[in-house]
Amino acid sequence: MGKVTGFMEYERLEEGYEPVAKRVKNYKEFVIGLTDEQAKVQGARCMDCGTPFCNSGCPVNNIIPDFNDLVYQGDWRNAIEVLHSTNNFPDFTGRVCPAPCEAACTLNINNDAVGIKSIEHAIIDKAWEQGWVKPQPAAVKTGKKIAIVGSGPAGMAAAQQLARAGHDVTVYEKNDTIGGLLRFGIPDFKFDKSHIDRRIKQMQAEGVVFKTNTLVGELPKGSKVTNWARETISPEQLKKDFDAVLLAGGAEQSRDLPVPGRELDGIHFAMEFLPMQNRVNAGGKVKDQIMATGKHVIVIGGGDTGSDCVGTSNRHGAASVTQFEVMPQPPEEECKPLVWPYWPLKLRTSSSHEEGCQREFAISTKQFIGKDGKVTGLKTVHVEFKDGKFVEIPGTEKEYKADLVLLAMGFVSPVGTIVEAFGVDKDARGNAKASTDFIGGYATSAAKVFAAGDIRRGQSLVVWAIREGRQAARAVDEFLMGSSALPR
């Protein structure tokens, strides 16, 4: 694939970023994509490796060597056809996927992997520019009706596949806008929401009906999610009105930190903080927006959500930003012979970290401290992992100043009410229980109710959501029609 000797002739070329001083002044995307010639050179680096591990490293099984070769040959039109054959939304994954395919690249054994993600990004941007992304309405309608609960990437992927199979698809979303965590969780500077909007238009032209501000079931008690639905519909009504129901909501139950002082003002979940800014960026009005301006911010949690809080806090103009991670600092470089082709554990520095952030590893918060009901700091201790648990290291106690604390420690499960409302069995982690078996996959314990995405597998990646949405669509189609021509 590509140029036979390309991997020996060309070096990996990363996408560029706008300067920090410029990009922190706004919420616009700042990645500078590859030019056509640069993408061609990256495609040329793809080896004729015999067994392309990148295909299996990619959750949607993108046919990576083929589109790399097509880009090298300058055949962009067929490159997008190959890419769309496995991935409904490469404009999403080309921006926010961590690229496990690159970790699995054969060249990555002893060299720098092919820039697969940057090539994917270039292909889909070229396709939109050239007008190649068009609606694909079904030629024949089946008369079957399907309800999809949740409009994140899993729900969107399933809806598009099922509509193209000829079914009447209605997507229900509790918020006022389609997109799930893509819309409200990922900051605009990483993912501009216009990418969702144009896909919505494409899907509407394919026959998908979107119903926003509609909550299926009941509002969870004590919920702090903003802009909840103005209308409700019962699970019983959905099962009566539709031939099948697919649950495709997210794992929205944030992991809490129940230590002394948790009740103080100024301590918030990341998913209280991030959606507010996205709504403001979209022109909405947000009451009592949580702002980091002029504050000493502590972000607890070292993952992508924590990184998003860092980037947003810097754009607010925080006085300082510190990020805590309970795990020890990983090595700067992985041991490739030991971990390839699997996702390696290594230190990852995001673009948000580069904008300004102090990072602390192997640290645990013992107590929040405050004055007049507001958080002013926290007490910490360093820890080490022994005998299956974290153990405090004596003499490492420390106090940090904090005017704003953001909890970004991941998500433990879906909001329980939706799973319970449909009478669906749960797994040990509180997710909707459904297998991924080839026969009967994604079906729950409730009649004609299916589940896919984070509501089934727990907190995961956008690319896994798309995979499960596509696979669940085939399972639903097979359930309704006896067989399916949709790809699995």
mmCIF file of C-alpha atoms in Angstrom, residues 125-311:
data_model
loop_
_atom_site.group_PDB
_atom_site.id
_atom_site.type_symbol
_atom_site.label_atom_id
_atom_site.label_comp_id
_atom_site.label_asym_id
_atom_site.label_seq_id
_atom_site.Cartn_x
_atom_site.Cartn_y
_atom_site.Cartn_z
ATOM 1 C CA ASP A 125 -12.785 17.717 4.830
ATOM 2 C CA LYS A 126 -12.041 17.312 1.119
ATOM 3 C CA ALA A 127 -15.311 15.408 0.650
ATOM 4 C CA TRP A 128 -17.381 18.182 2.217
ATOM 5 C CA GLU A 129 -15.528 20.853 0.224
ATOM 6 C CA GLN A 130 -16.189 19.005 -3.038
ATOM 7 C CA GLY A 131 -19.850 18.303 -2.249
ATOM 8 C CA TRP A 132 -19.416 14.526 -2.237
ATOM 9 C CA VAL A 133 -21.268 13.976 1.050
ATOM 10 C CA LYS A 134 -24.899 13.690 0.033
ATOM 11 C CA PRO A 135 -28.080 12.219 1.531
ATOM 12 C CA GLN A 136 -28.696 8.562 0.684
ATOM 13 C CA PRO A 137 -32.451 8.038 1.158
ATOM 14 C CA ALA A 138 -33.764 4.498 0.894
ATOM 15 C CA ALA A 139 -35.201 3.516 -2.477
ATOM 16 C CA VAL A 140 -37.846 1.320 -0.806
ATOM 17 C CA LYS A 141 -39.578 1.862 2.542
ATOM 18 C CA THR A 142 -40.293 -1.093 4.846
ATOM 19 C CA GLY A 143 -43.131 0.462 6.832
ATOM 20 C CA LYS A 144 -41.356 -0.450 10.091
ATOM 21 C CA LYS A 145 -41.022 2.218 12.776
ATOM 22 C CA ILE A 146 -38.069 2.511 15.141
ATOM 23 C CA ALA A 147 -37.543 4.832 18.124
ATOM 24 C CA ILE A 148 -34.011 5.720 19.176
ATOM 25 C CA VAL A 149 -33.532 7.231 22.630
ATOM 26 C CA GLY A 150 -30.457 9.428 22.689
ATOM 27 C CA SER A 151 -28.850 11.454 19.909
ATOM 28 C CA GLY A 152 -25.160 11.030 20.596
ATOM 29 C CA PRO A 153 -22.857 9.301 18.098
ATOM 30 C CA ALA A 154 -24.325 5.835 18.814
ATOM 31 C CA GLY A 155 -27.899 7.029 18.274
ATOM 32 C CA MET A 156 -26.969 9.047 15.198
ATOM 33 C CA ALA A 157 -25.056 6.178 13.580
ATOM 34 C CA ALA A 158 -27.870 3.717 14.229
ATOM 35 C CA ALA A 159 -30.486 6.166 12.963
ATOM 36 C CA GLN A 160 -28.645 6.778 9.713
ATOM 37 C CA GLN A 161 -28.090 3.076 9.038
ATOM 38 C CA LEU A 162 -31.713 2.156 9.779
ATOM 39 C CA ALA A 163 -33.103 5.010 7.688
ATOM 40 C CA ARG A 164 -30.984 3.914 4.751
ATOM 41 C CA ALA A 165 -32.390 0.418 5.199
ATOM 42 C CA GLY A 166 -35.845 1.865 4.600
ATOM 43 C CA HIS A 167 -37.218 2.122 8.132
ATOM 44 C CA ASP A 168 -39.009 5.125 9.645
ATOM 45 C CA VAL A 169 -36.697 6.357 12.391
ATOM 46 C CA THR A 170 -37.485 8.852 15.155
ATOM 47 C CA VAL A 171 -34.713 10.015 17.486
ATOM 48 C CA TYR A 172 -35.687 11.346 20.931
ATOM 49 C CA GLU A 173 -33.370 13.763 22.738
ATOM 50 C CA LYS A 174 -34.009 15.260 26.189
ATOM 51 C CA ASN A 175 -31.921 18.370 25.494
ATOM 52 C CA ASP A 176 -32.826 21.188 23.156
ATOM 53 C CA THR A 177 -30.230 20.245 20.525
ATOM 54 C CA ILE A 178 -29.060 17.023 18.886
ATOM 55 C CA GLY A 179 -25.607 15.574 19.555
ATOM 56 C CA GLY A 180 -25.374 14.237 23.109
ATOM 57 C CA LEU A 181 -21.925 14.606 24.662
ATOM 58 C CA LEU A 182 -20.544 15.554 21.261
ATOM 59 C CA ARG A 183 -22.689 18.672 21.517
ATOM 60 C CA PHE A 184 -22.453 19.453 25.213
ATOM 61 C CA GLY A 185 -19.403 17.644 26.578
ATOM 62 C CA ILE A 186 -16.632 18.259 24.051
ATOM 63 C CA PRO A 187 -15.460 21.888 23.896
ATOM 64 C CA ASP A 188 -15.903 23.770 20.634
ATOM 65 C CA PHE A 189 -12.168 24.358 20.319
ATOM 66 C CA LYS A 190 -11.734 20.603 19.886
ATOM 67 C CA PHE A 191 -14.892 19.969 17.905
ATOM 68 C CA ASP A 192 -16.968 22.671 16.236
ATOM 69 C CA LYS A 193 -20.663 21.868 16.390
ATOM 70 C CA SER A 194 -21.211 22.759 12.734
ATOM 71 C CA HIS A 195 -19.969 19.228 11.989
ATOM 72 C CA ILE A 196 -23.004 17.828 13.813
ATOM 73 C CA ASP A 197 -25.380 20.322 12.234
ATOM 74 C CA ARG A 198 -24.556 19.366 8.670
ATOM 75 C CA ARG A 199 -24.914 15.673 9.495
ATOM 76 C CA ILE A 200 -28.335 16.391 10.988
ATOM 77 C CA LYS A 201 -29.392 18.023 7.721
ATOM 78 C CA GLN A 202 -28.114 15.028 5.774
ATOM 79 C CA MET A 203 -30.008 12.594 8.022
ATOM 80 C CA GLN A 204 -33.219 14.619 7.878
ATOM 81 C CA ALA A 205 -33.009 14.444 4.074
ATOM 82 C CA GLU A 206 -32.699 10.664 4.493
ATOM 83 C CA GLY A 207 -35.938 10.603 6.479
ATOM 84 C CA VAL A 208 -34.752 10.639 10.100
ATOM 85 C CA VAL A 209 -37.065 12.591 12.436
ATOM 86 C CA PHE A 210 -35.478 14.314 15.435
ATOM 87 C CA LYS A 211 -37.556 15.197 18.485
ATOM 88 C CA THR A 212 -35.722 17.402 20.965
ATOM 89 C CA ASN A 213 -36.815 18.616 24.412
ATOM 90 C CA THR A 214 -38.439 15.215 24.917
ATOM 91 C CA LEU A 215 -37.555 13.086 27.902
ATOM 92 C CA VAL A 216 -38.301 9.387 27.796
ATOM 93 C CA GLY A 217 -39.308 8.300 31.286
ATOM 94 C CA GLU A 218 -39.007 10.514 34.348
ATOM 95 C CA LEU A 219 -36.583 13.247 35.350
ATOM 96 C CA PRO A 220 -33.956 11.804 37.745
ATOM 97 C CA LYS A 221 -34.328 13.163 41.263
ATOM 98 C CA GLY A 222 -31.803 15.850 42.118
ATOM 99 C CA SER A 223 -30.569 16.121 38.531
ATOM 100 C CA LYS A 224 -28.398 19.161 37.841
ATOM 101 C CA VAL A 225 -28.375 18.724 34.070
ATOM 102 C CA THR A 226 -29.348 21.991 32.413
ATOM 103 C CA ASN A 227 -32.027 22.542 29.792
ATOM 104 C CA TRP A 228 -34.009 19.388 30.449
ATOM 105 C CA ALA A 229 -36.906 18.445 28.256
ATOM 106 C CA ARG A 230 -40.197 20.287 28.298
ATOM 107 C CA GLU A 231 -42.117 17.176 27.235
ATOM 108 C CA THR A 232 -42.071 13.575 28.407
ATOM 109 C CA ILE A 233 -43.090 10.318 26.808
ATOM 110 C CA SER A 234 -43.416 6.993 28.588
ATOM 111 C CA PRO A 235 -41.527 3.837 27.619
ATOM 112 C CA GLU A 236 -44.895 2.083 27.365
ATOM 113 C CA GLN A 237 -46.019 4.583 24.734
ATOM 114 C CA LEU A 238 -42.831 4.132 22.730
ATOM 115 C CA LYS A 239 -43.177 0.348 22.758
ATOM 116 C CA LYS A 240 -46.795 0.701 21.681
ATOM 117 C CA ASP A 241 -46.078 3.161 18.842
ATOM 118 C CA PHE A 242 -42.905 1.592 17.451
ATOM 119 C CA ASP A 243 -41.833 -1.836 16.203
ATOM 120 C CA ALA A 244 -38.474 -1.585 18.005
ATOM 121 C CA VAL A 245 -36.754 0.745 20.468
ATOM 122 C CA LEU A 246 -33.009 1.337 20.677
ATOM 123 C CA LEU A 247 -31.579 2.850 23.865
ATOM 124 C CA ALA A 248 -28.515 4.859 22.877
ATOM 125 C CA GLY A 249 -28.061 7.295 25.738
ATOM 126 C CA GLY A 250 -24.805 8.072 27.458
ATOM 127 C CA ALA A 251 -23.147 7.072 30.717
ATOM 128 C CA GLU A 252 -24.004 10.362 32.380
ATOM 129 C CA GLN A 253 -23.687 9.503 36.065
ATOM 130 C CA SER A 254 -20.489 11.319 37.066
ATOM 131 C CA ARG A 255 -18.152 9.738 39.604
ATOM 132 C CA ASP A 256 -18.289 11.775 42.815
ATOM 133 C CA LEU A 257 -15.650 12.457 45.459
ATOM 134 C CA PRO A 258 -17.353 12.036 48.863
ATOM 135 C CA VAL A 259 -14.725 13.536 51.170
ATOM 136 C CA PRO A 260 -15.237 16.092 53.948
ATOM 137 C CA GLY A 261 -16.181 19.508 52.599
ATOM 138 C CA ARG A 262 -17.811 18.194 49.423
ATOM 139 C CA GLU A 263 -20.887 20.361 50.130
ATOM 140 C CA LEU A 264 -18.954 23.631 49.755
ATOM 141 C CA ASP A 265 -19.873 26.014 46.929
ATOM 142 C CA GLY A 266 -17.395 26.078 44.058
ATOM 143 C CA ILE A 267 -17.097 22.300 43.658
ATOM 144 C CA HIS A 268 -18.724 21.098 40.453
ATOM 145 C CA PHE A 269 -18.815 18.116 38.126
ATOM 146 C CA ALA A 270 -17.094 18.675 34.786
ATOM 147 C CA MET A 271 -20.415 18.033 33.089
ATOM 148 C CA GLU A 272 -21.921 20.981 34.917
ATOM 149 C CA PHE A 273 -19.060 23.235 33.808
ATOM 150 C CA LEU A 274 -18.381 22.259 30.172
ATOM 151 C CA PRO A 275 -21.930 22.282 28.722
ATOM 152 C CA MET A 276 -22.520 25.816 29.989
ATOM 153 C CA GLN A 277 -19.710 27.216 27.865
ATOM 154 C CA ASN A 278 -20.852 25.265 24.810
ATOM 155 C CA ARG A 279 -24.337 26.727 25.196
ATOM 156 C CA VAL A 280 -22.946 30.254 25.479
ATOM 157 C CA ASN A 281 -20.827 29.666 22.365
ATOM 158 C CA ALA A 282 -23.986 28.632 20.536
ATOM 159 C CA GLY A 283 -25.637 31.938 21.446
ATOM 160 C CA GLY A 284 -27.697 30.636 24.334
ATOM 161 C CA LYS A 285 -28.272 32.279 27.679
ATOM 162 C CA VAL A 286 -26.989 30.445 30.739
ATOM 163 C CA LYS A 287 -28.048 31.462 34.213
ATOM 164 C CA ASP A 288 -25.263 31.573 36.816
ATOM 165 C CA GLN A 289 -22.594 30.243 34.465
ATOM 166 C CA ILE A 290 -19.676 28.606 36.272
ATOM 167 C CA MET A 291 -16.634 30.706 35.381
ATOM 168 C CA ALA A 292 -12.939 30.154 36.044
ATOM 169 C CA THR A 293 -12.006 33.783 35.387
ATOM 170 C CA GLY A 294 -9.366 34.969 37.856
ATOM 171 C CA LYS A 295 -9.688 31.801 39.942
ATOM 172 C CA HIS A 296 -7.248 29.147 41.084
ATOM 173 C CA VAL A 297 -8.704 26.043 39.467
ATOM 174 C CA ILE A 298 -8.108 22.438 40.536
ATOM 175 C CA VAL A 299 -9.196 19.759 38.063
ATOM 176 C CA ILE A 300 -9.463 16.324 39.674
ATOM 177 C CA GLY A 301 -9.110 13.626 37.036
ATOM 178 C CA GLY A 302 -6.382 13.127 34.453
ATOM 179 C CA GLY A 303 -8.365 11.994 31.403
ATOM 180 C CA ASP A 304 -9.773 13.737 28.359
ATOM 181 C CA THR A 305 -12.627 15.363 30.286
ATOM 182 C CA GLY A 306 -10.136 16.806 32.742
ATOM 183 C CA SER A 307 -8.056 18.100 29.841
ATOM 184 C CA ASP A 308 -11.182 19.755 28.414
ATOM 185 C CA CYS A 309 -11.719 21.504 31.753
ATOM 186 C CA VAL A 310 -8.124 22.743 31.623
ATOM 187 C CA GLY A 311 -8.550 24.193 28.126
#
